[in-house]
Amino acid sequence: MTVKITIDGRTIEAKDGEDLLAVCLANGIDIPYFCWHGALGSAGACRQCAVRVYGGPDDDVGKIVMSCMTPVSDGLRVSVADQEASNFRARVIEWLMINHPHDCPVCEEAGSCHLQDMTIATGHHSRRYQFDKRTHRNQDLGPLLTHEMNRCIACYRCTRFYRDYAGGRDLDAFGSHGNVYFGRAEDGVLESPFAGNLAEVCPTGVFNDKGWSQHYARKWDMKATPSICPHCAVGCNLFVAERGGQVRRVQNRYHSALNGYFLCDRGRFGPLHVVSERRLTAPRRGNAALSDHDAINAAQQLIAAGAIGIGSPRASLEANAALRRLVGPERFFAGVSDVEARLTRRMAELLRARPSQIASLSEIERCDAVLVLGEQLTDSAPRMALALRQASRGAERELAAQKGVHQWLDQAVRVAGEGRRSPIMLATPLPDATLDPIATLALRRDPLQVAALGHAVAAALAGRDEDRDASDIARTLQAAKRPLIIAGSGLGLADTVEAAAAIAAALGGDARIALIAPEANSFGLALLSGEGIEAATAALRRGPARHVIVLENDLFERAPRACVEQLLGAADEVIALDCLDNETTQRANLVLPAASFSEQAGSYVNYEGRAQRFFAAVPPSADVPASWRRLAALGAGPFTALDQLIDAILAERPDLAGLKGAAPEASCQCAHGHGTRTPRPLSGRTADDRAGRDPAATPPLDPDSALGFGMEGSRGRELPPALLTGYDTHGLHSANAVTRFVEEINGPLRGGDPGARLFGPEGGAISEAAPPVAIEGEGLLLLPLPGVFSGTETSRASALLAARAPAPRLLLHPDDAERLGLTAGDAVLINGEPCAARLTLEPSLAQGVVALSAGTLAPRGPLRRVRVEAAR
């Protein structure tokens, strides 16, 4: 219900029962605050958001209240400008600053600090405290975060996020009163895969990115660019900040339907693979360096003689499309195994046919019953796992609401909700550290059993009870108002995906589905390509094409080694375009360096079928251009700008028309011309002002976006949502200023969230499912153990994540190990090949499977059985 309230004479409409602080912030009324957070709710810990509230039309006195703890009601009168309330807020800041160090000049947070913003907002500028300050010893929290406890103001945001929201158990508050310490019981690495969010959740400089701190640049000296995370299919939105031509830091970019306020650590620190020592910077033939001119000529000669193209799920849709245009549709292949290529195409077909609505992350958080079939979400889509943690609290929130507790009173909801949990049901071969603690049902079954369970649930929904567990799951899903089914490619089985679609279709109504593709642009590749690596090998053997162009892909990461060896053996010459040196580029005859995702523009298609645009954070280099520019130079087309290539794609594929709406064209003009990546106080102003008079000082042009690298142009709220480069507004410079950019707290950005759905609501025809694939042979089913920090090719190239990654692991259930005569710590052979990892016994693993860390002997590919034995 909508109510009307009056704030300092201004009438505002708000939702009945919403907290007053959120209403004020959403309407541009500045009230200083610290402990309140859009996703974490109100705690009333800092006492900074004081206002005067009047009890009725005849009340001329009123009382001082904390706005974050006050629900709005019809006719409420509020004064933010009241002198006593202003004095109260000023004194609170003074209390908080008693023990705060005077270290802004050396604090990494300076210039983007919420404490600085609020201190200035309250007018505080001098200290009357004359005694010794409280001091704390800092902790070593691992390779990702710094710790400076003396800057703490005890807002409790860190523990509320880390423990309550993300489920971490190794960070807590110690002590009491004015001597509270936020940290671990002892020094050590923060275990949660979401720990990096502390750097943005903290309103001061207690926690910060350690990598950024080591190569430090002030916020006002960096240029930020909107981008998309390249590390999984969720498609979280990022800000990528650079200085001096080098990426320095990655931060969360708000998107209400997807990542909201938070990223996983792989998304925050993984993109720093772009500064890896493995970067390719110059063309080469074999081990000999080539000039760019000679390399292009050599590649053109090979292509003219006949070549096939191997695409990539980590390359942009535009780059894959350019390669397809270069070699022809019949010679373009997905750079994954045939099994994965068919599976991903099938998932895209199912989602386009719409067995039910595709769930965004914000919708997942509101689902009241969830079945996960086979996917290890913490590894394959960590941000989705975090969303499921919020969904699990649905029953708790419902009970609290029945007791009259407002949802934004998070701690009160936890007490009033009595620990109730909405059903989160897992059917997976492997344990999940994020989801197992909140699951109401966790079945450990091998991949074939998971698929069989899914079909049994669909049968039970149709009235055919075949399995007790399946019948219980079916009844739970039927009783829910908003059930959700999650599956994906993690097990390498199409049968699991078919079962998920059948369950969603049987539920109908408000049921939702999410199918998780392997990588950031797996669906974009599936919309363009045909078969995979095995089919490409067969095409080479048939002729007449004898050469191979590999686009941004280490093939050994994406298919069984034997298949890749056959492909390379069938090719006369291999041309590789990539930003990172890897086994494929080392085996290639001709290597052409290409820009990383942070140095080019393009689009990824996420698990929803949402096309999202990323832009070059670092000015593009003529020596290391975008892959699609390389391919244009090789003959893909006369494309000098991204918009030209997109137009060419849409001329051939009108079904991808949504791609055009993912972001404004490069010709887009805002209030003051093009947008700019630079913040207002950039210290390079003098150099940039010489533009046009000194060629060395002229800001480079960006032909692929409506953003410029110079000082001039639109910024802030003048920019469309897809072009936002930060949340700086007058008087507000921290990430908390996002409240000025949303239609309502936790709502969409003003102007709508970025991206455009390619899978429309109209649905479509669906072909009959292929029969289940039989897994031949004897032995254990081999599963890759991806790992949230080390599961992808590019994340392992990030020095920060490499320091966080665990050693290679080999897991077996104790019963399987006993049957095979193995014990913990044994060296093991897999199909006669020595395994790099020693054996670990894992009782929570499904029997009948062996799990091996990705990047060892377990590449993606068809599910298969292997022989496991002790090394003699």
Coordinates of C-alpha atoms in Angstrom, one line a residue, residues 394-796:
G394 CA 11.9 -17.1 2.7
A395 CA 10.1 -19.1 5.3
E396 CA 11.9 -17.2 8.1
R397 CA 10.8 -13.9 6.6
E398 CA 7.2 -15.1 6.1
L399 CA 6.9 -16.1 9.8
A400 CA 8.5 -12.8 10.9
A401 CA 6.0 -10.9 8.8
Q402 CA 3.1 -12.8 10.4
K403 CA 4.4 -11.5 13.7
G404 CA 4.5 -7.9 12.4
V405 CA 8.3 -7.6 12.0
H406 CA 9.4 -5.5 9.1
Q407 CA 11.7 -7.2 6.6
W408 CA 14.4 -4.5 6.8
L409 CA 14.9 -5.3 10.5
D410 CA 17.2 -8.2 9.6
Q411 CA 18.3 -9.3 13.0
A412 CA 14.7 -9.1 14.3
V413 CA 13.6 -11.2 11.4
R414 CA 16.2 -13.8 12.2
V415 CA 14.9 -14.0 15.8
A416 CA 11.2 -13.9 14.9
G417 CA 11.6 -16.3 12.1
E418 CA 12.8 -19.0 14.5
G419 CA 15.4 -20.3 12.1
R420 CA 12.8 -21.6 9.6
R421 CA 14.1 -22.4 6.1
S422 CA 12.5 -22.6 2.7
P423 CA 13.2 -25.9 1.0
I424 CA 16.5 -25.9 -0.8
M425 CA 16.9 -29.4 -2.3
L426 CA 20.3 -30.5 -3.7
A427 CA 20.9 -33.6 -5.8
T428 CA 24.6 -33.5 -6.6
P429 CA 27.6 -35.8 -6.7
L430 CA 29.8 -33.3 -4.7
P431 CA 29.4 -31.3 -1.5
D432 CA 28.8 -27.6 -1.8
A433 CA 30.4 -25.5 1.0
T434 CA 27.9 -22.6 0.4
L435 CA 24.7 -24.5 0.0
D436 CA 25.0 -27.7 2.1
P437 CA 24.6 -25.8 5.4
I438 CA 21.3 -24.3 4.4
A439 CA 19.9 -27.2 2.3
T440 CA 16.8 -29.0 3.7
L441 CA 17.7 -32.0 1.6
A442 CA 21.1 -32.9 0.2
L443 CA 21.2 -36.1 -1.8
R444 CA 24.6 -37.3 -2.9
R445 CA 24.2 -39.3 -6.1
D446 CA 26.4 -40.0 -9.1
P447 CA 25.6 -38.1 -12.4
L448 CA 23.5 -40.9 -13.9
Q449 CA 21.5 -41.2 -10.7
V450 CA 20.9 -37.4 -10.6
A451 CA 19.4 -37.5 -14.1
A452 CA 17.3 -40.5 -13.1
L453 CA 16.0 -38.6 -10.0
G454 CA 15.1 -35.6 -12.1
H455 CA 13.0 -37.7 -14.5
A456 CA 11.4 -39.5 -11.5
V457 CA 10.4 -36.0 -10.1
A458 CA 8.8 -35.1 -13.4
A459 CA 7.0 -38.5 -13.4
A460 CA 5.8 -37.9 -9.8
L461 CA 4.4 -34.5 -10.9
A462 CA 2.5 -36.3 -13.6
G463 CA 1.0 -38.6 -11.0
R464 CA 3.4 -41.6 -11.5
D465 CA 5.2 -42.1 -8.2
E466 CA 8.3 -44.1 -8.9
D467 CA 10.8 -43.1 -6.2
R468 CA 10.2 -42.0 -2.6
D469 CA 12.8 -39.2 -2.7
A470 CA 11.3 -38.0 -6.0
S471 CA 7.8 -38.0 -4.7
D472 CA 8.8 -36.0 -1.6
I473 CA 10.6 -33.4 -3.9
A474 CA 7.6 -33.3 -6.2
R475 CA 5.2 -32.6 -3.3
T476 CA 7.4 -29.8 -2.0
L477 CA 7.7 -28.1 -5.4
Q478 CA 3.9 -28.4 -6.0
A479 CA 3.2 -26.8 -2.6
A480 CA 5.4 -23.8 -3.4
K481 CA 4.1 -20.5 -4.9
R482 CA 7.3 -19.8 -6.8
P483 CA 9.3 -23.0 -7.3
L484 CA 12.7 -23.0 -9.1
I485 CA 14.6 -25.7 -11.0
I486 CA 18.4 -25.3 -11.5
A487 CA 20.5 -27.5 -13.8
G488 CA 23.3 -27.0 -16.3
S489 CA 26.3 -28.5 -18.0
G490 CA 28.3 -29.3 -15.0
L491 CA 27.8 -33.0 -15.2
G492 CA 28.2 -33.1 -19.0
L493 CA 24.8 -34.8 -19.3
A494 CA 22.0 -33.5 -21.5
D495 CA 19.6 -35.9 -19.6
T496 CA 19.9 -33.7 -16.5
V497 CA 18.9 -30.6 -18.4
E498 CA 16.0 -32.4 -20.1
A499 CA 14.7 -33.5 -16.7
A500 CA 14.9 -30.0 -15.3
A501 CA 12.9 -28.7 -18.3
A502 CA 10.3 -31.4 -17.9
I503 CA 9.9 -30.6 -14.2
A504 CA 9.5 -26.9 -14.9
A505 CA 7.0 -27.6 -17.6
A506 CA 5.0 -29.9 -15.4
L507 CA 4.9 -27.3 -12.6
G508 CA 3.7 -24.5 -14.9
G509 CA 2.3 -21.3 -13.4
D510 CA 5.0 -19.2 -11.6
A511 CA 7.6 -21.9 -11.8
R512 CA 11.1 -20.7 -12.9
I513 CA 14.1 -22.4 -14.4
A514 CA 17.8 -21.5 -14.6
L515 CA 20.2 -23.5 -16.9
I516 CA 23.8 -22.8 -16.2
A517 CA 26.1 -22.7 -19.2
P518 CA 29.8 -23.4 -18.7
E519 CA 31.3 -19.9 -19.5
A520 CA 30.6 -16.2 -19.9
N521 CA 29.6 -16.4 -23.6
S522 CA 28.7 -20.1 -24.0
F523 CA 25.2 -19.2 -25.0
G524 CA 26.5 -16.6 -27.4
L525 CA 28.7 -19.2 -29.1
A526 CA 25.8 -21.7 -29.2
L527 CA 23.6 -19.2 -31.0
L528 CA 26.3 -19.0 -33.8
S529 CA 27.9 -22.4 -34.0
G530 CA 27.4 -26.0 -35.0
E531 CA 29.4 -28.9 -33.7
G532 CA 32.6 -29.0 -31.6
I533 CA 36.2 -30.1 -31.8
E534 CA 35.6 -33.7 -32.9
A535 CA 33.5 -32.5 -35.9
A536 CA 36.2 -29.9 -36.7
T537 CA 38.7 -32.7 -36.9
A538 CA 36.5 -34.7 -39.3
A539 CA 36.1 -31.6 -41.5
L540 CA 39.9 -31.2 -41.7
R541 CA 40.2 -34.8 -42.7
R542 CA 37.6 -34.5 -45.4
G543 CA 39.2 -31.3 -46.8
P544 CA 39.6 -29.1 -48.7
A545 CA 40.4 -26.8 -45.7
R546 CA 43.6 -27.9 -44.1
H547 CA 44.4 -25.0 -41.7
V548 CA 42.8 -24.0 -38.4
I549 CA 42.2 -20.6 -36.8
V550 CA 41.7 -20.9 -33.0
L551 CA 40.0 -17.9 -31.4
E552 CA 40.8 -17.0 -27.7
N553 CA 40.8 -20.6 -26.6
D554 CA 43.1 -23.1 -25.0
L555 CA 41.6 -26.2 -26.5
F556 CA 43.2 -28.5 -24.0
E557 CA 41.0 -26.8 -21.3
R558 CA 37.8 -27.6 -23.1
A559 CA 38.0 -31.1 -24.5
P560 CA 39.8 -34.4 -23.8
R561 CA 43.5 -34.2 -24.8
A562 CA 43.2 -37.1 -27.3
C563 CA 40.5 -35.1 -29.2
V564 CA 42.7 -32.0 -29.3
E565 CA 45.7 -33.9 -30.4
Q566 CA 43.8 -35.4 -33.3
L567 CA 42.6 -31.9 -34.3
L568 CA 46.2 -30.5 -34.2
G569 CA 47.5 -33.6 -36.0
A570 CA 45.0 -33.2 -38.8
A571 CA 45.8 -29.5 -39.4
D572 CA 48.7 -28.4 -41.6
E573 CA 49.0 -25.1 -39.9
V574 CA 47.4 -23.6 -36.8
I575 CA 46.8 -19.9 -36.3
A576 CA 46.0 -18.8 -32.7
L577 CA 44.5 -15.5 -31.7
D578 CA 44.7 -14.9 -27.9
C579 CA 45.6 -12.6 -25.1
L580 CA 47.2 -15.3 -23.0
D581 CA 50.0 -17.7 -23.7
N582 CA 48.8 -21.2 -23.2
E583 CA 49.4 -24.8 -24.4
T584 CA 47.4 -24.1 -27.6
T585 CA 49.3 -21.0 -28.5
Q586 CA 52.6 -22.8 -27.8
R587 CA 51.6 -25.6 -30.2
A588 CA 50.4 -23.1 -32.9
N589 CA 52.4 -22.4 -36.0
L590 CA 51.4 -18.7 -36.1
V591 CA 50.3 -16.6 -33.0
L592 CA 48.6 -13.3 -33.2
P593 CA 48.2 -11.4 -29.9
A594 CA 44.7 -10.1 -29.2
A595 CA 43.3 -7.6 -26.7
S596 CA 41.9 -8.9 -23.5
F597 CA 38.3 -8.2 -22.5
S598 CA 39.4 -5.1 -20.7
E599 CA 40.9 -3.7 -23.9
Q600 CA 38.1 -4.1 -26.3
A601 CA 34.3 -3.8 -26.6
G602 CA 31.9 -6.7 -27.2
S603 CA 28.9 -8.6 -25.9
Y604 CA 28.4 -11.7 -23.7
V605 CA 25.2 -13.7 -23.5
N606 CA 24.5 -14.9 -20.0
Y607 CA 22.5 -17.8 -18.6
E608 CA 19.3 -15.9 -19.0
G609 CA 20.0 -15.2 -22.7
R610 CA 20.7 -11.5 -21.7
A611 CA 23.1 -9.8 -24.1
Q612 CA 25.4 -7.4 -22.1
R613 CA 28.0 -5.1 -23.5
F614 CA 31.5 -4.6 -22.1
F615 CA 33.8 -1.8 -23.2
A616 CA 37.5 -1.1 -23.3
A617 CA 38.8 0.1 -20.0
V618 CA 42.3 0.5 -21.4
P619 CA 42.7 2.5 -24.6
P620 CA 43.0 0.1 -27.5
S621 CA 46.4 -0.6 -28.9
A622 CA 47.1 -0.9 -32.6
D623 CA 49.7 -3.6 -31.9
V624 CA 47.3 -5.7 -29.9
P625 CA 43.8 -5.1 -31.3
A626 CA 40.5 -6.7 -30.5
S627 CA 40.1 -10.2 -31.9
W628 CA 37.3 -9.1 -34.2
R629 CA 39.5 -6.3 -35.6
R630 CA 42.2 -8.9 -36.3
L631 CA 39.7 -11.0 -38.1
A632 CA 38.4 -8.0 -40.1
A633 CA 42.0 -7.3 -41.2
L634 CA 42.2 -11.0 -42.3
G635 CA 39.1 -10.6 -44.5
A636 CA 36.0 -11.0 -42.3
G637 CA 34.7 -7.6 -43.4
P638 CA 35.4 -3.9 -43.6
F639 CA 34.6 -3.3 -40.0
T640 CA 36.3 -0.4 -38.2
A641 CA 33.8 -0.1 -35.4
L642 CA 31.8 -2.5 -33.3
D643 CA 28.5 -1.1 -34.3
Q644 CA 29.3 -1.9 -38.0
L645 CA 30.0 -5.5 -37.1
I646 CA 26.8 -5.7 -35.0
D647 CA 24.7 -4.4 -38.0
A648 CA 26.3 -7.1 -40.2
I649 CA 25.4 -9.8 -37.7
L650 CA 21.8 -8.6 -37.4
A651 CA 21.5 -8.5 -41.2
E652 CA 22.2 -12.3 -41.2
R653 CA 20.6 -13.1 -37.9
P654 CA 17.4 -11.0 -37.3
D655 CA 16.6 -13.3 -34.4
L656 CA 19.5 -11.6 -32.5
A657 CA 17.9 -8.2 -32.8
G658 CA 18.1 -7.7 -29.1
L659 CA 21.9 -7.4 -29.4
K660 CA 21.4 -3.9 -30.7
G661 CA 19.7 -2.8 -27.4
A662 CA 22.4 -4.1 -25.1
A663 CA 24.0 -0.6 -25.0
P664 CA 23.8 2.7 -26.8
E665 CA 25.7 3.0 -30.1
A666 CA 29.0 4.8 -30.2
S667 CA 27.3 7.8 -31.8
C668 CA 25.1 8.3 -28.7
Q669 CA 25.2 11.9 -27.4
C670 CA 24.4 12.6 -23.7
A671 CA 23.8 15.9 -22.0
H672 CA 27.3 17.1 -22.6
G673 CA 28.3 15.1 -25.6
H674 CA 29.9 11.7 -25.2
G675 CA 30.2 10.2 -21.8
T676 CA 33.6 10.3 -20.1
R677 CA 35.4 7.6 -18.0
T678 CA 37.2 10.2 -15.9
P679 CA 36.1 11.5 -12.5
R680 CA 35.9 15.2 -12.1
P681 CA 39.0 15.7 -9.9
L682 CA 41.4 13.7 -12.2
S683 CA 44.9 15.0 -11.5
G684 CA 45.7 14.7 -15.2
R685 CA 43.5 17.7 -16.0
T686 CA 46.4 19.9 -17.1
A687 CA 47.7 17.3 -19.6
D688 CA 44.3 16.6 -21.0
D689 CA 43.6 20.3 -21.4
R690 CA 46.5 20.4 -23.9
A691 CA 44.5 18.2 -26.2
G692 CA 44.7 19.4 -29.8
R693 CA 47.9 21.4 -29.1
D694 CA 50.2 18.6 -28.0
P695 CA 49.7 15.3 -29.8
A696 CA 51.1 13.4 -26.9
A697 CA 48.5 14.8 -24.6
T698 CA 45.5 14.1 -26.9
P699 CA 43.2 11.6 -25.3
P700 CA 42.8 8.5 -27.4
L701 CA 39.5 7.9 -29.2
D702 CA 37.2 5.0 -28.6
P703 CA 35.3 4.2 -31.8
D704 CA 33.4 1.3 -30.1
S705 CA 31.5 3.1 -27.3
A706 CA 29.9 6.4 -26.5
L707 CA 32.5 6.9 -23.8
G708 CA 35.7 9.0 -24.1
F709 CA 39.0 8.8 -22.4
G710 CA 39.4 12.6 -21.9
M711 CA 38.1 15.0 -19.3
E712 CA 35.2 16.4 -21.3
G713 CA 31.8 14.9 -21.5
S714 CA 28.8 13.6 -19.5
R715 CA 29.2 11.6 -16.3
G716 CA 27.1 10.4 -13.4
R717 CA 23.3 10.4 -13.7
E718 CA 23.6 12.1 -17.2
L719 CA 24.7 8.7 -18.6
P720 CA 22.4 5.8 -19.7
P721 CA 22.7 2.8 -17.3
A722 CA 24.8 0.7 -19.7
L723 CA 27.4 3.5 -19.8
L724 CA 27.6 4.4 -16.1
T725 CA 31.3 4.7 -15.1
G726 CA 30.7 5.2 -11.3
Y727 CA 28.4 6.6 -8.7
D728 CA 30.1 9.9 -7.9
T729 CA 27.6 12.7 -7.3
H730 CA 27.9 16.0 -5.5
G731 CA 29.1 15.3 -2.0
L732 CA 29.0 11.5 -2.4
H733 CA 32.0 9.5 -3.7
S734 CA 31.8 6.0 -2.3
A735 CA 30.0 2.9 -3.6
N736 CA 27.1 3.8 -1.2
A737 CA 26.1 6.6 -3.6
V738 CA 24.4 4.0 -5.8
T739 CA 21.2 5.0 -3.9
R740 CA 21.1 8.1 -6.1
F741 CA 21.1 6.0 -9.3
V742 CA 18.2 3.6 -8.5
E743 CA 14.5 4.0 -8.9
E744 CA 14.0 2.6 -5.4
I745 CA 16.3 0.9 -2.9
N746 CA 17.1 -2.6 -4.4
G747 CA 15.2 -1.6 -7.5
P748 CA 16.4 -1.2 -11.1
L749 CA 18.7 1.6 -12.1
R750 CA 17.0 4.8 -13.3
G751 CA 16.4 4.1 -17.0
G752 CA 16.4 0.4 -16.6
D753 CA 19.1 -2.2 -15.9
P754 CA 21.6 -2.8 -18.7
G755 CA 21.3 -5.6 -21.2
A756 CA 18.7 -7.0 -23.6
R757 CA 17.1 -10.5 -23.5
L758 CA 17.7 -12.5 -26.7
F759 CA 15.3 -15.3 -25.5
G760 CA 12.0 -13.6 -25.9
P761 CA 8.8 -14.2 -23.9
E762 CA 6.9 -15.7 -26.9
G763 CA 8.6 -19.1 -26.7
G764 CA 9.2 -21.3 -29.7
A765 CA 9.2 -24.8 -31.1
I766 CA 11.3 -27.4 -29.4
S767 CA 12.7 -30.6 -31.0
E768 CA 12.4 -34.0 -29.4
A769 CA 15.1 -34.8 -26.8
A770 CA 17.9 -37.1 -27.8
P771 CA 17.9 -40.4 -26.1
P772 CA 20.1 -40.7 -23.0
V773 CA 23.7 -41.4 -23.7
A774 CA 25.0 -44.7 -22.3
I775 CA 28.3 -44.5 -20.4
E776 CA 30.2 -47.5 -21.6
G777 CA 32.9 -49.4 -19.8
E778 CA 33.7 -50.1 -16.2
G779 CA 35.2 -48.0 -13.4
L780 CA 34.3 -44.8 -11.6
L781 CA 32.7 -41.8 -13.3
L782 CA 35.3 -39.0 -13.6
L783 CA 34.1 -35.5 -12.6
P784 CA 36.2 -32.3 -12.8
L785 CA 36.5 -30.5 -9.5
P786 CA 36.5 -26.9 -10.7
G787 CA 37.0 -24.9 -7.6
V788 CA 35.7 -21.4 -7.2
F789 CA 39.2 -19.8 -7.2
S790 CA 40.9 -22.0 -9.9
G791 CA 38.2 -23.5 -12.0
T792 CA 38.7 -21.5 -15.2
E793 CA 41.6 -21.0 -17.6
T794 CA 41.7 -17.2 -17.0
S795 CA 41.1 -17.3 -13.2
R796 CA 44.3 -19.4 -12.8

